[in-house]
CSV table of C-alpha atoms and ligand atoms in Angstrom, one decimal:
chain,number,residue,atom,x,y,z
A,1393,MET,CA,13.2,-4.0,-24.2
A,1394,SER,CA,16.3,-5.7,-25.7
A,1395,SER,CA,17.2,-9.4,-25.2
A,1396,THR,CA,20.3,-11.5,-24.9
A,1397,SER,CA,20.6,-15.0,-23.6
A,1398,SER,CA,22.4,-17.0,-20.9
A,1399,THR,CA,23.1,-20.7,-20.5
A,1400,LEU,CA,22.1,-22.7,-17.5
A,1401,ASN,CA,23.6,-26.2,-16.9
A,1402,VAL,CA,21.3,-28.5,-14.9
A,1403,ASP,CA,22.4,-32.1,-14.4
A,1404,ASP,CA,23.5,-33.2,-17.9
A,1405,LYS,CA,21.3,-30.7,-19.7
A,1406,SER,CA,22.2,-27.3,-21.0
A,1407,VAL,CA,19.4,-24.7,-21.4
A,1408,GLU,CA,19.5,-21.4,-23.3
A,1409,LEU,CA,17.5,-18.8,-21.4
A,1410,ALA,CA,16.6,-15.4,-22.7
A,1411,VAL,CA,17.9,-12.4,-20.7
A,1412,LYS,CA,15.6,-9.4,-21.0
A,1413,GLU,CA,16.6,-5.9,-20.2
A,1414,GLY,CA,14.4,-3.2,-18.8
A,1415,THR,CA,14.9,0.6,-19.2
A,1416,ILE,CA,16.6,0.8,-15.8
A,1417,GLY,CA,17.2,-1.7,-13.0
A,1418,PRO,CA,18.3,-5.4,-13.0
A,1419,SER,CA,17.8,-7.5,-16.1
A,1420,VAL,CA,15.7,-10.7,-15.8
A,1421,VAL,CA,16.4,-14.3,-16.9
A,1422,ASP,CA,13.3,-15.6,-18.6
A,1423,ILE,CA,12.7,-19.0,-17.0
A,1424,SER,CA,9.2,-19.6,-18.3
A,1425,LYS,CA,10.5,-22.5,-20.5
A,1426,LEU,CA,12.7,-24.0,-17.8
A,1427,TYR,CA,10.2,-26.6,-16.6
A,1428,GLY,CA,9.4,-27.7,-20.2
A,1429,GLN,CA,13.0,-28.2,-21.0
A,1430,THR,CA,14.4,-29.6,-17.7
A,1431,GLY,CA,11.4,-30.7,-15.6
A,1432,MET,CA,12.6,-28.4,-12.8
A,1433,PHE,CA,11.0,-25.4,-11.1
A,1434,THR,CA,12.9,-22.5,-9.6
A,1435,TYR,CA,12.7,-22.0,-5.8
A,1436,ASP,CA,12.4,-18.5,-4.4
A,1437,PRO,CA,10.3,-18.2,-1.2
A,1438,GLY,CA,9.2,-14.6,-0.6
A,1439,PHE,CA,10.0,-13.8,-4.3
A,1440,THR,CA,13.3,-12.1,-3.5
A,1441,SER,CA,14.7,-12.7,-6.9
A,1442,THR,CA,11.6,-13.2,-9.0
A,1443,ALA,CA,10.1,-10.6,-11.4
A,1444,ALA,CA,6.5,-11.8,-11.7
A,1445,CYS,CA,5.5,-9.4,-14.5
A,1446,GLU,CA,6.7,-6.6,-16.8
A,1447,SER,CA,5.5,-3.2,-15.7
A,1448,LYS,CA,5.9,0.5,-16.9
A,1449,ILE,CA,4.4,2.1,-13.8
A,1450,THR,CA,6.8,2.4,-10.8
A,1451,TYR,CA,10.5,2.0,-10.4
A,1452,ILE,CA,12.4,1.5,-7.1
A,1453,ASP,CA,16.2,1.5,-6.7
A,1454,GLY,CA,16.4,0.2,-3.1
A,1455,ASP,CA,20.1,0.6,-2.7
A,1456,LYS,CA,20.1,4.3,-3.7
A,1457,GLY,CA,16.7,5.0,-2.1
A,1458,ILE,CA,15.0,6.1,-5.4
A,1459,LEU,CA,11.3,5.9,-6.1
A,1460,LEU,CA,9.9,7.0,-9.5
A,1461,TYR,CA,6.3,7.0,-10.7
A,1462,ARG,CA,6.3,6.7,-14.5
A,1463,GLY,CA,9.8,8.1,-14.4
A,1464,TYR,CA,9.1,11.1,-12.1
A,1465,PRO,CA,10.9,11.2,-8.7
A,1466,ILE,CA,8.6,11.0,-5.8
A,1467,GLU,CA,10.2,14.1,-4.2
A,1468,GLN,CA,9.2,16.3,-7.2
A,1469,LEU,CA,5.6,14.9,-7.4
A,1470,ALA,CA,5.2,15.4,-3.6
A,1471,GLU,CA,6.5,18.9,-3.8
A,1472,HIS,CA,4.7,20.2,-6.9
A,1473,GLY,CA,1.9,17.9,-7.7
A,1474,ASP,CA,-1.4,16.9,-6.2
A,1475,PHE,CA,-2.9,13.5,-5.6
A,1476,LEU,CA,-5.4,13.4,-8.4
A,1477,GLU,CA,-2.7,14.5,-10.8
A,1478,THR,CA,-0.6,11.5,-9.5
A,1479,CYS,CA,-3.6,9.2,-10.1
A,1480,TYR,CA,-3.8,10.4,-13.7
A,1481,LEU,CA,-0.1,9.9,-14.1
A,1482,LEU,CA,-0.2,6.3,-12.7
A,1483,LEU,CA,-3.3,5.4,-14.7
A,1484,TYR,CA,-2.4,6.9,-18.1
A,1485,GLY,CA,1.4,7.2,-18.0
A,1486,GLU,CA,1.8,10.9,-18.6
A,1487,LEU,CA,1.1,14.1,-16.5
A,1488,PRO,CA,-2.2,15.6,-17.6
A,1489,THR,CA,-2.6,18.9,-19.5
A,1490,ALA,CA,-4.7,21.5,-17.7
A,1491,ALA,CA,-7.8,20.4,-19.7
A,1492,GLN,CA,-7.1,16.7,-19.0
A,1493,LYS,CA,-6.7,17.4,-15.3
A,1494,ALA,CA,-9.9,19.4,-15.1
A,1495,ASP,CA,-11.8,16.6,-17.0
A,1496,PHE,CA,-10.3,13.8,-14.7
A,1497,ASP,CA,-11.0,15.8,-11.5
A,1498,TYR,CA,-14.6,16.2,-12.7
A,1499,ARG,CA,-15.0,12.5,-13.6
A,1500,VAL,CA,-13.7,11.4,-10.2
A,1501,THR,CA,-15.8,14.0,-8.3
A,1502,ARG,CA,-19.0,12.8,-10.1
A,1503,HIS,CA,-18.5,9.3,-8.6
A,1504,THR,CA,-17.9,10.2,-5.0
A,1505,MET,CA,-21.3,9.2,-3.6
A,1506,VAL,CA,-22.0,5.5,-2.8
A,1507,HIS,CA,-25.2,3.7,-3.4
A,1508,ASP,CA,-27.5,4.7,-0.5
A,1509,GLN,CA,-28.1,1.1,0.5
A,1510,MET,CA,-24.4,0.9,1.5
A,1511,ASN,CA,-25.5,2.8,4.6
A,1512,ARG,CA,-27.5,-0.2,5.7
A,1513,PHE,CA,-24.7,-2.5,4.8
A,1514,PHE,CA,-22.5,-0.6,7.3
A,1515,THR,CA,-24.9,-1.0,10.1
A,1516,GLY,CA,-24.5,-4.8,9.9
A,1517,PHE,CA,-21.0,-4.3,11.5
A,1518,ARG,CA,-20.4,-4.1,15.3
A,1519,ARG,CA,-19.5,-0.6,16.4
A,1520,ASP,CA,-16.2,-1.8,17.7
A,1521,ALA,CA,-15.3,-3.5,14.3
A,1522,HIS,CA,-11.8,-2.5,13.1
A,1523,PRO,CA,-12.3,-0.1,10.2
A,1524,MET,CA,-10.0,-2.3,8.0
A,1525,ALA,CA,-12.5,-5.2,8.6
A,1526,ILE,CA,-15.3,-2.9,7.4
A,1527,MET,CA,-13.2,-1.8,4.4
A,1528,VAL,CA,-12.5,-5.4,3.3
A,1529,GLY,CA,-16.2,-6.1,3.5
A,1530,CYS,CA,-17.6,-2.9,1.9
A,1531,VAL,CA,-15.1,-2.7,-1.0
A,1532,GLY,CA,-15.8,-6.3,-1.8
A,1533,ALA,CA,-19.5,-5.5,-1.6
A,1534,LEU,CA,-19.2,-2.8,-4.3
A,1535,SER,CA,-19.3,-5.6,-6.9
A,1536,ALA,CA,-22.9,-6.3,-5.7
A,1537,PHE,CA,-23.9,-2.7,-6.1
A,1538,TYR,CA,-22.3,-1.8,-9.5
A,1539,HIS,CA,-23.0,-4.7,-11.9
A,1540,ASP,CA,-22.6,-2.4,-14.8
A,1541,SER,CA,-18.8,-2.1,-14.3
A,1542,THR,CA,-17.7,-5.7,-13.5
A,1543,ASP,CA,-17.3,-7.0,-17.1
A,1544,ILE,CA,-13.5,-6.9,-17.3
A,1545,SER,CA,-13.4,-7.6,-21.0
A,1546,ASP,CA,-15.0,-4.2,-21.7
A,1547,PRO,CA,-12.5,-1.3,-21.6
A,1548,HIS,CA,-15.3,1.2,-20.9
A,1549,GLN,CA,-16.5,-0.8,-17.9
A,1550,ARG,CA,-12.9,-1.2,-16.7
A,1551,MET,CA,-12.5,2.6,-16.9
A,1552,VAL,CA,-15.8,3.2,-15.0
A,1553,ALA,CA,-14.8,0.8,-12.3
A,1554,SER,CA,-11.4,2.5,-11.9
A,1555,MET,CA,-13.1,5.9,-11.5
A,1556,ARG,CA,-15.6,4.5,-9.1
A,1557,MET,CA,-12.9,2.9,-7.0
A,1558,ILE,CA,-10.7,6.1,-6.7
A,1559,ALA,CA,-13.8,8.3,-6.1
A,1560,LYS,CA,-15.6,6.1,-3.6
A,1561,MET,CA,-12.7,5.0,-1.5
A,1562,PRO,CA,-12.6,8.3,0.6
A,1563,THR,CA,-16.3,8.1,1.1
A,1564,LEU,CA,-16.2,4.5,2.3
A,1565,ALA,CA,-13.1,5.2,4.5
A,1566,ALA,CA,-14.9,8.2,6.1
A,1567,MET,CA,-18.0,6.2,6.6
A,1568,ALA,CA,-16.0,3.4,8.3
A,1569,TYR,CA,-14.6,6.1,10.6
A,1570,LYS,CA,-18.0,7.8,11.3
A,1571,TYR,CA,-19.6,4.4,12.1
A,1572,HIS,CA,-16.7,3.5,14.4
A,1573,VAL,CA,-17.1,6.8,16.4
A,1574,GLY,CA,-20.9,6.7,16.4
A,1575,GLN,CA,-21.4,9.9,14.3
A,1576,PRO,CA,-23.8,10.4,11.3
A,1577,PHE,CA,-22.3,9.8,7.9
A,1578,VAL,CA,-21.4,13.0,6.0
A,1579,TYR,CA,-22.1,13.1,2.3
A,1580,PRO,CA,-19.4,14.2,-0.2
A,1581,ALA,CA,-19.2,17.9,-1.1
A,1582,ASN,CA,-18.2,18.1,-4.7
A,1583,GLU,CA,-17.1,21.8,-4.6
A,1584,LEU,CA,-14.1,20.6,-2.5
A,1585,ASP,CA,-10.9,19.1,-3.8
A,1586,TYR,CA,-10.4,15.3,-3.2
A,1587,THR,CA,-8.5,15.5,0.0
A,1588,SER,CA,-10.4,18.4,1.6
A,1589,ASN,CA,-13.6,16.6,0.9
A,1590,PHE,CA,-12.2,13.5,2.6
A,1591,LEU,CA,-11.3,15.6,5.7
A,1592,ARG,CA,-14.7,17.1,5.8
A,1593,MET,CA,-16.4,13.7,5.5
A,1594,CYS,CA,-14.3,12.5,8.5
A,1595,PHE,CA,-14.5,15.5,10.8
A,1596,ALA,CA,-17.6,17.5,10.0
A,1597,VAL,CA,-20.7,17.1,12.2
A,1598,PRO,CA,-24.2,18.4,11.4
A,1599,ALA,CA,-24.2,20.5,14.6
A,1600,GLU,CA,-21.6,23.1,13.4
A,1601,GLU,CA,-19.8,24.4,10.3
A,1602,TYR,CA,-16.6,22.7,9.4
A,1603,LYS,CA,-13.8,24.7,7.7
A,1604,VAL,CA,-11.0,22.6,6.0
A,1605,ASN,CA,-7.5,23.7,7.2
A,1606,PRO,CA,-5.6,24.0,3.9
A,1607,VAL,CA,-2.2,23.2,5.5
A,1608,LEU,CA,-3.6,19.9,6.8
A,1609,SER,CA,-5.4,19.2,3.5
A,1610,ARG,CA,-2.2,19.7,1.6
A,1611,ALA,CA,-0.2,17.6,4.0
A,1612,LEU,CA,-2.7,14.7,3.7
A,1613,ASP,CA,-2.7,15.1,0.0
A,1614,ARG,CA,1.1,14.7,0.0
A,1615,ILE,CA,0.8,11.6,2.2
A,1616,PHE,CA,-1.6,10.1,-0.3
A,1617,ILE,CA,0.9,10.8,-3.1
A,1618,LEU,CA,3.7,9.0,-1.1
A,1619,HIS,CA,1.5,5.9,-0.7
A,1620,ALA,CA,0.0,5.9,-4.3
A,1621,ASP,CA,2.1,3.0,-5.7
A,1622,HIS,CA,5.1,0.9,-4.8
A,1623,GLU,CA,5.5,-1.6,-7.7
A,1624,GLN,CA,5.0,-5.3,-6.9
A,1625,ASN,CA,4.7,-5.3,-3.1
A,1626,ALA,CA,2.6,-7.9,-1.3
A,1627,SER,CA,-0.9,-6.2,-1.7
A,1628,THR,CA,-0.3,-5.2,-5.3
A,1629,SER,CA,0.9,-8.8,-6.1
A,1630,THR,CA,-2.3,-10.0,-4.4
A,1631,VAL,CA,-4.4,-7.7,-6.6
A,1632,ARG,CA,-2.7,-8.9,-9.7
A,1633,LEU,CA,-3.0,-12.6,-8.7
A,1634,ALA,CA,-6.7,-12.2,-7.8
A,1635,GLY,CA,-7.2,-10.3,-11.1
A,1636,SER,CA,-5.4,-13.0,-13.2
A,1637,SER,CA,-8.3,-15.3,-12.7
A,1638,GLY,CA,-10.7,-12.8,-14.2
A,1639,ALA,CA,-12.2,-11.7,-10.9
A,1640,ASN,CA,-14.0,-8.3,-11.0
A,1641,PRO,CA,-11.9,-5.2,-9.9
A,1642,PHE,CA,-13.9,-4.6,-6.7
A,1643,ALA,CA,-13.2,-8.1,-5.5
A,1644,CYS,CA,-9.5,-7.8,-6.4
A,1645,ILE,CA,-9.1,-4.5,-4.5
A,1646,ALA,CA,-10.8,-6.0,-1.5
A,1647,ALA,CA,-8.2,-8.8,-1.7
A,1648,GLY,CA,-5.4,-6.1,-1.8
A,1649,ILE,CA,-6.9,-4.4,1.3
A,1650,ALA,CA,-6.9,-7.7,3.2
A,1651,CYS,CA,-3.2,-8.2,2.4
A,1652,LEU,CA,-2.3,-4.6,3.2
A,1653,TRP,CA,-3.8,-5.0,6.7
A,1654,GLY,CA,-0.9,-7.2,8.0
A,1655,PRO,CA,1.7,-5.6,10.4
A,1656,ALA,CA,4.6,-6.4,8.0
A,1657,HIS,CA,2.9,-4.3,5.3
A,1658,GLY,CA,0.4,-1.5,5.6
A,1659,GLY,CA,-0.5,-2.3,9.2
A,1660,ALA,CA,3.0,-1.2,10.2
A,1661,ASN,CA,1.9,2.5,10.6
A,1662,GLU,CA,-0.5,1.4,13.3
A,1663,ALA,CA,2.0,-0.9,14.9
A,1664,ALA,CA,4.8,1.8,14.8
A,1665,LEU,CA,2.6,4.4,16.7
A,1666,LYS,CA,1.6,1.8,19.3
A,1667,MET,CA,5.3,1.0,19.7
A,1668,LEU,CA,6.3,4.7,20.2
A,1669,GLU,CA,3.5,5.0,22.8
A,1670,GLU,CA,4.7,1.9,24.5
A,1671,ILE,CA,8.3,3.2,24.7
A,1672,GLY,CA,6.9,6.4,26.0
A,1673,THR,CA,10.0,8.2,27.0
A,1674,PRO,CA,13.5,8.4,25.4
A,1675,ASP,CA,15.2,6.8,28.4
A,1676,ARG,CA,13.4,3.5,27.6
A,1677,ILE,CA,14.8,3.4,24.0
A,1678,PRO,CA,17.9,1.3,24.8
A,1679,GLU,CA,15.6,-1.4,26.3
A,1680,TYR,CA,13.6,-1.6,23.0
A,1681,ILE,CA,16.7,-1.5,20.8
A,1682,ALA,CA,18.0,-4.5,22.8
A,1683,LYS,CA,14.7,-6.3,22.4
A,1684,ALA,CA,14.8,-5.7,18.6
A,1685,LYS,CA,18.3,-7.1,18.4
A,1686,ASP,CA,17.6,-10.2,20.6
A,1687,LYS,CA,17.2,-13.3,18.3
A,1688,ASN,CA,15.1,-14.9,21.0
A,1689,ASP,CA,12.6,-12.0,21.1
A,1690,PRO,CA,10.1,-11.7,18.2
A,1691,PHE,CA,9.9,-7.9,18.8
A,1692,ARG,CA,10.9,-5.8,15.8
A,1693,LEU,CA,11.3,-2.0,15.5
A,1694,MET,CA,8.1,-1.2,13.6
A,1695,GLY,CA,8.6,1.4,10.8
A,1696,PHE,CA,12.1,0.1,10.3
A,1697,GLY,CA,13.5,-2.1,7.5
A,1698,HIS,CA,12.2,-2.8,4.1
A,1699,ARG,CA,12.5,-5.7,1.6
A,1700,VAL,CA,13.6,-3.4,-1.2
A,1701,TYR,CA,15.1,-0.3,0.4
A,1702,LYS,CA,18.6,-0.9,1.8
A,1703,ASN,CA,18.9,2.8,2.2
A,1704,TYR,CA,16.7,5.6,3.7
A,1705,ASP,CA,13.2,5.2,2.3
A,1706,PRO,CA,12.8,8.4,0.2
A,1707,ARG,CA,9.1,8.5,1.3
A,1708,ALA,CA,10.2,8.6,5.0
A,1709,ARG,CA,12.2,11.8,4.4
A,1710,ILE,CA,9.2,13.6,2.9
A,1711,MET,CA,7.0,12.2,5.6
A,1712,GLN,CA,9.3,13.5,8.4
A,1713,LYS,CA,9.1,17.0,6.9
A,1714,THR,CA,5.3,16.7,6.6
A,1715,THR,CA,5.2,15.7,10.3
A,1716,HIS,CA,7.0,18.9,11.3
A,1717,GLU,CA,4.7,21.0,9.1
A,1718,VAL,CA,1.5,19.4,10.6
A,1719,LEU,CA,2.7,19.7,14.2
A,1720,ASN,CA,3.7,23.4,13.6
A,1721,GLU,CA,0.3,24.2,12.1
A,1722,LEU,CA,-1.5,22.6,15.0
A,1723,GLY,CA,0.8,24.4,17.5
A,1724,VAL,CA,2.1,21.2,19.0
A,1725,LYS,CA,5.4,22.4,20.5
A,1726,ASP,CA,6.8,19.3,22.2
A,1727,ASP,CA,5.2,16.1,21.0
A,1728,PRO,CA,6.5,13.3,23.3
A,1729,LEU,CA,6.0,10.7,20.5
A,1730,LEU,CA,8.0,12.8,18.0
A,1731,GLU,CA,10.7,13.2,20.6
A,1732,VAL,CA,10.9,9.4,21.1
A,1733,ALA,CA,10.8,8.8,17.3
A,1734,ILE,CA,13.7,11.2,16.5
A,1735,GLU,CA,15.8,9.8,19.3
A,1736,LEU,CA,15.0,6.2,18.4
A,1737,GLU,CA,15.9,6.9,14.8
A,1738,GLN,CA,19.2,8.5,15.7
A,1739,ILE,CA,20.2,5.6,18.1
A,1740,ALA,CA,19.2,2.9,15.6
A,1741,LEU,CA,21.0,4.6,12.7
A,1742,ARG,CA,24.2,4.5,14.7
A,1743,ASP,CA,23.8,1.0,16.1
A,1744,GLU,CA,25.9,-1.7,14.4
A,1745,TYR,CA,23.0,-4.2,14.1
A,1746,PHE,CA,20.9,-1.8,12.1
A,1747,VAL,CA,23.8,-0.5,10.1
A,1748,GLU,CA,25.0,-3.9,9.1
A,1749,LYS,CA,21.5,-5.1,8.1
A,1750,LYS,CA,20.8,-1.8,6.3
A,1751,LEU,CA,17.7,-1.2,8.4
A,1752,TYR,CA,16.5,2.4,7.9
A,1753,PRO,CA,13.2,4.1,8.8
A,1754,ASN,CA,10.5,3.4,6.3
A,1755,ILE,CA,7.4,5.5,5.4
A,1756,ASP,CA,5.4,4.1,8.4
A,1757,PHE,CA,7.9,5.4,11.0
A,1758,TYR,CA,6.6,9.0,10.9
A,1759,SER,CA,3.2,8.7,9.3
A,1760,GLY,CA,1.4,7.6,12.5
A,1761,ILE,CA,2.5,10.7,14.4
A,1762,THR,CA,1.3,12.9,11.6
A,1763,LEU,CA,-2.1,11.2,11.2
A,1764,LYS,CA,-2.7,11.1,15.0
A,1765,ALA,CA,-2.0,14.9,15.2
A,1766,MET,CA,-4.6,15.4,12.4
A,1767,GLY,CA,-7.2,13.7,14.6
A,1768,PHE,CA,-7.3,10.2,13.1
A,1769,PRO,CA,-7.4,7.3,15.6
A,1770,THR,CA,-4.7,4.6,15.2
A,1771,SER,CA,-7.2,2.1,13.7
A,1772,MET,CA,-7.7,4.4,10.7
A,1773,PHE,CA,-4.0,4.6,9.7
A,1774,THR,CA,-4.0,1.6,7.4
A,1775,VAL,CA,-7.4,2.6,6.0
A,1776,LEU,CA,-5.8,5.8,4.8
A,1777,PHE,CA,-2.9,3.8,3.3
A,1778,ALA,CA,-5.5,1.7,1.4
A,1779,LEU,CA,-7.4,4.8,0.2
A,1780,ALA,CA,-4.2,6.1,-1.4
A,1781,ARG,CA,-2.9,2.8,-2.7
A,1782,THR,CA,-6.1,2.1,-4.5
A,1783,VAL,CA,-5.0,4.0,-7.6
A,1784,GLY,CA,-1.7,1.9,-7.6
A,1785,TRP,CA,-3.7,-1.3,-7.4
A,1786,ILE,CA,-6.0,-0.2,-10.2
A,1787,ALA,CA,-3.2,1.0,-12.4
A,1788,GLN,CA,-1.3,-2.3,-11.9
A,1789,TRP,CA,-4.5,-4.4,-12.4
A,1790,SER,CA,-5.4,-2.5,-15.7
A,1791,GLU,CA,-1.8,-3.0,-17.0
A,1792,MET,CA,-2.1,-6.7,-16.3
A,1793,ILE,CA,-5.5,-7.0,-18.0
A,1794,GLU,CA,-4.2,-5.1,-21.1
A,1795,ASP,CA,-1.0,-7.2,-21.3
A,1796,PRO,CA,-1.4,-9.7,-24.2
A,1797,SER,CA,0.9,-12.2,-22.4
A,1798,GLN,CA,-1.3,-12.2,-19.3
A,1799,ARG,CA,-2.2,-15.7,-18.0
A,1800,ILE,CA,-3.7,-16.9,-14.7
A,1801,GLY,CA,-1.0,-16.7,-12.0
A,1802,ARG,CA,-0.2,-20.2,-10.7
A,1803,PRO,CA,3.1,-20.6,-8.7
A,1804,ARG,CA,4.5,-24.1,-8.3
A,1805,GLN,CA,6.0,-25.7,-5.2
A,1806,LEU,CA,8.7,-27.9,-3.8
A,1807,TYR,CA,6.7,-30.8,-2.3
A,1808,THR,CA,8.3,-32.1,0.9
A,1809,GLY,CA,5.3,-34.1,2.2
A,1810,SER,CA,4.7,-37.8,2.3
A,1811,PRO,CA,5.1,-39.8,-0.9
A,1812,LYS,CA,2.0,-41.8,-2.1
A,1813,ARG,CA,0.7,-44.2,0.6
A,1814,ASP,CA,-2.4,-46.4,1.0
A,1815,TYR,CA,-5.4,-45.5,3.3
A,1816,VAL,CA,-5.6,-47.5,6.5
A,1817,THR,CA,-8.9,-47.9,8.4
A,1818,VAL,CA,-9.2,-46.6,12.0
A,1819,ALA,CA,-9.1,-50.1,13.4
A,1820,GLN,CA,-5.7,-50.7,11.7
A,1821,ARG,CA,-4.1,-47.5,12.9
A,1822,GLY,CA,-1.6,-48.1,15.7
B,2173,CMC,N1,13.7,-4.7,13.6
B,2173,CMC,C1,14.7,-5.5,14.0
B,2173,CMC,N2,15.3,-6.4,13.1
B,2173,CMC,C2,14.8,-6.4,11.8
B,2173,CMC,C3,13.8,-5.5,11.4
B,2173,CMC,C4,13.2,-4.6,12.4
B,2173,CMC,N3,12.3,-3.8,12.0
B,2173,CMC,N4,13.6,-5.7,10.1
B,2173,CMC,C5,14.4,-6.7,9.7
B,2173,CMC,N5,15.2,-7.1,10.8
B,2173,CMC,C6,16.3,-8.1,10.7
B,2173,CMC,C7,15.7,-9.5,10.7
B,2173,CMC,O1,15.6,-10.0,12.0
B,2173,CMC,C8,16.7,-10.2,9.9
B,2173,CMC,O2,17.8,-10.6,10.7
B,2173,CMC,P1,18.7,-11.9,10.4
B,2173,CMC,O3,19.2,-11.7,9.0
B,2173,CMC,O4,19.7,-11.9,11.5
B,2173,CMC,O5,17.7,-13.1,10.5
B,2173,CMC,C9,17.2,-9.2,8.9
B,2173,CMC,O6,16.9,-7.9,9.5
B,2173,CMC,C10,16.4,-9.2,7.5
B,2173,CMC,O7,15.0,-9.2,7.8
B,2173,CMC,P2,13.9,-10.0,7.0
B,2173,CMC,O8,12.7,-10.2,7.8
B,2173,CMC,O9,14.5,-11.2,6.4
B,2173,CMC,O10,13.7,-9.0,5.8
B,2173,CMC,P3,12.4,-8.9,4.9
B,2173,CMC,O11,12.8,-8.2,3.6
B,2173,CMC,O12,11.8,-10.3,4.7
B,2173,CMC,O13,11.4,-8.0,5.7
B,2173,CMC,C11,10.2,-6.2,6.6
B,2173,CMC,C12,11.1,-6.7,5.5
B,2173,CMC,C13,9.6,-4.8,6.2
B,2173,CMC,C14,8.9,-7.1,6.6
B,2173,CMC,C15,10.9,-6.1,7.9
B,2173,CMC,O14,12.0,-5.2,7.8
B,2173,CMC,C16,10.0,-5.8,9.1
B,2173,CMC,O15,9.3,-6.7,9.6
B,2173,CMC,N6,9.9,-4.4,9.5
B,2173,CMC,C17,9.0,-4.0,10.5
B,2173,CMC,C18,7.6,-3.8,9.9
B,2173,CMC,C19,7.5,-2.6,9.0
B,2173,CMC,O16,7.9,-1.5,9.3
B,2173,CMC,N7,6.9,-2.8,7.8
B,2173,CMC,C20,6.6,-1.7,6.9
B,2173,CMC,C21,7.3,-1.8,5.5
B,2173,CMC,S1,7.2,-0.3,4.6
B,2173,CMC,C22,5.5,-0.1,4.2
B,2173,CMC,C23,4.9,-1.2,3.4
B,2173,CMC,O17,5.4,-1.6,2.4
B,2173,CMC,O18,3.8,-1.6,3.8
C-alpha cells in the first residue's frame, strides 16, 4: 500500500492528510488525525464514503459489476469451485492444494454435530417462531456450549471456533427448519459433502430413505458460494463492530445474523418472493412499477437496487442461470413466479426511473424462486443466506483480530439536541 498526501483547509487551519492507495479501487484519505488537529469530525450517514477498515478479502467494483474473492472472479469460483474450497480461500487467502482441501473438509466435517443439549434449547421456542429468530438465539447460545473456544487472544481457539461455526451452521439451520415443520431432527451424515449433508438434514425423514439429488446439491452449493462474502456490508460491519470490543465469535456472528434479517439486507430474498407472489400475473406488473416509482408510496421493488452495484449484480446473473437449471431438473415447465420475475426485470430495465437511478436486479431477485422450487419455505431463505455468509463474517472477524492497528469501533456524531439546561421539578413544568 503506497501513500501520498492531500491538504484540507478547514476554517483558518490547513491539515495534511495521508492518502492511502489499495491494490485496486478508490484510494482513501486517512482522517484518523482530523479531530486531533481541527476539533472536527467527518459526517457520513450510511457510510457511503467511509472505509472503516483495510481488508484483503473481497473486492467489489460496483460500476462495472465485478466481485472478487481474494482476487478470483465470482463467476470462475461458482463455475469451477465448491463451497468448502471457497471457505478455505476466504479464510486463508489462497486456493487449497488437494491435500489442504482434504484436510480442511475433514476438519469441518468432524465438527458438524452440535452439543446434544442444543436439542432441548430448541424446544424452548414456539413452533411458529421465525427460523431467523431461532438462529439468532441458538448461534448466540453456542458461546454457552463451547467455552473452550471463546478466548479470542488464543489463535488455536479462534481457529477451532471458526471451524465449529462453519460446520455447525448447516446443522442448526436444518434443526430450525425441522422444528418449524414439526419433524424430528436429522443428525449429520459425515460421508456426504457439506451441501448434500445439509439437504439431507433438511429433507430426510426417518420413515424412508433419502437420496440427495446431485443437481440440486450442486446448485445449492453454488448459491452458498455466491453468498459467502461481500466485503463491508451491514451485517459484516456489525460483526466487526461487535468483535472490536473483544466479544466472543459466537456472539459476534449472532449479531451479524440479527442484522442480516432486515428486508433491506438478507431479508430481501424473502421479501422478493412475497412480492412476486403478490404481483401474481404479468398483467399486474405496471401497477407495481408505478407503486415503486411513486414518492408517496413506501413500496420498493424487492431484489432491485444495491448500495454498491450500479450495474447488474454479477451474482444475480449466476443465480438466474441456476434458477433455470433447478427448474429444469425438477421438471417445472412454466413457473408463474419465474414468468413474472423475467417480465418484471425486462420492464424495469427499460423504465427511465430504474435506468436513471441505476437500479438493477440483485442476488435476491432470483434466489427465492430457486429455493422455493427446492422445497424450502420462504421463512428459511434468509437462514440459508446466513449459513453461507458465516464464512465471510468469520474471515472478516479473524482479519480484524489479527490487525495490529485494531481498536474498539466507536463512531462519533453530530449532536443536534438541546444544549445544557437545568432540571425543573414536575410542579414547575408548564
Ligand atoms: N425500488 C424502487 N426505488 C428504489 C429501489 C427499489 N428497489 N431501490 C432504490 N430506489 C430509489 C430510492 O427511492 C432512491 O430514490 P431517490 O434518489 O429519488 O430518493 C434511490 O433509488 C436511491 O436509493 P437509496 O435507498 O438511497 O439507496 P441505498 O444505497 O441507500 O439502498 C438498497 C440500497 C439495497 C437498500 C435499496 O436499493 C433497496 O431498498 N432495495 C430493495 C431491497 C433489496 O433488494 N435489498 C437487497 C440488497 S442485495 C443483498 C444484500 O446485500 O443483502
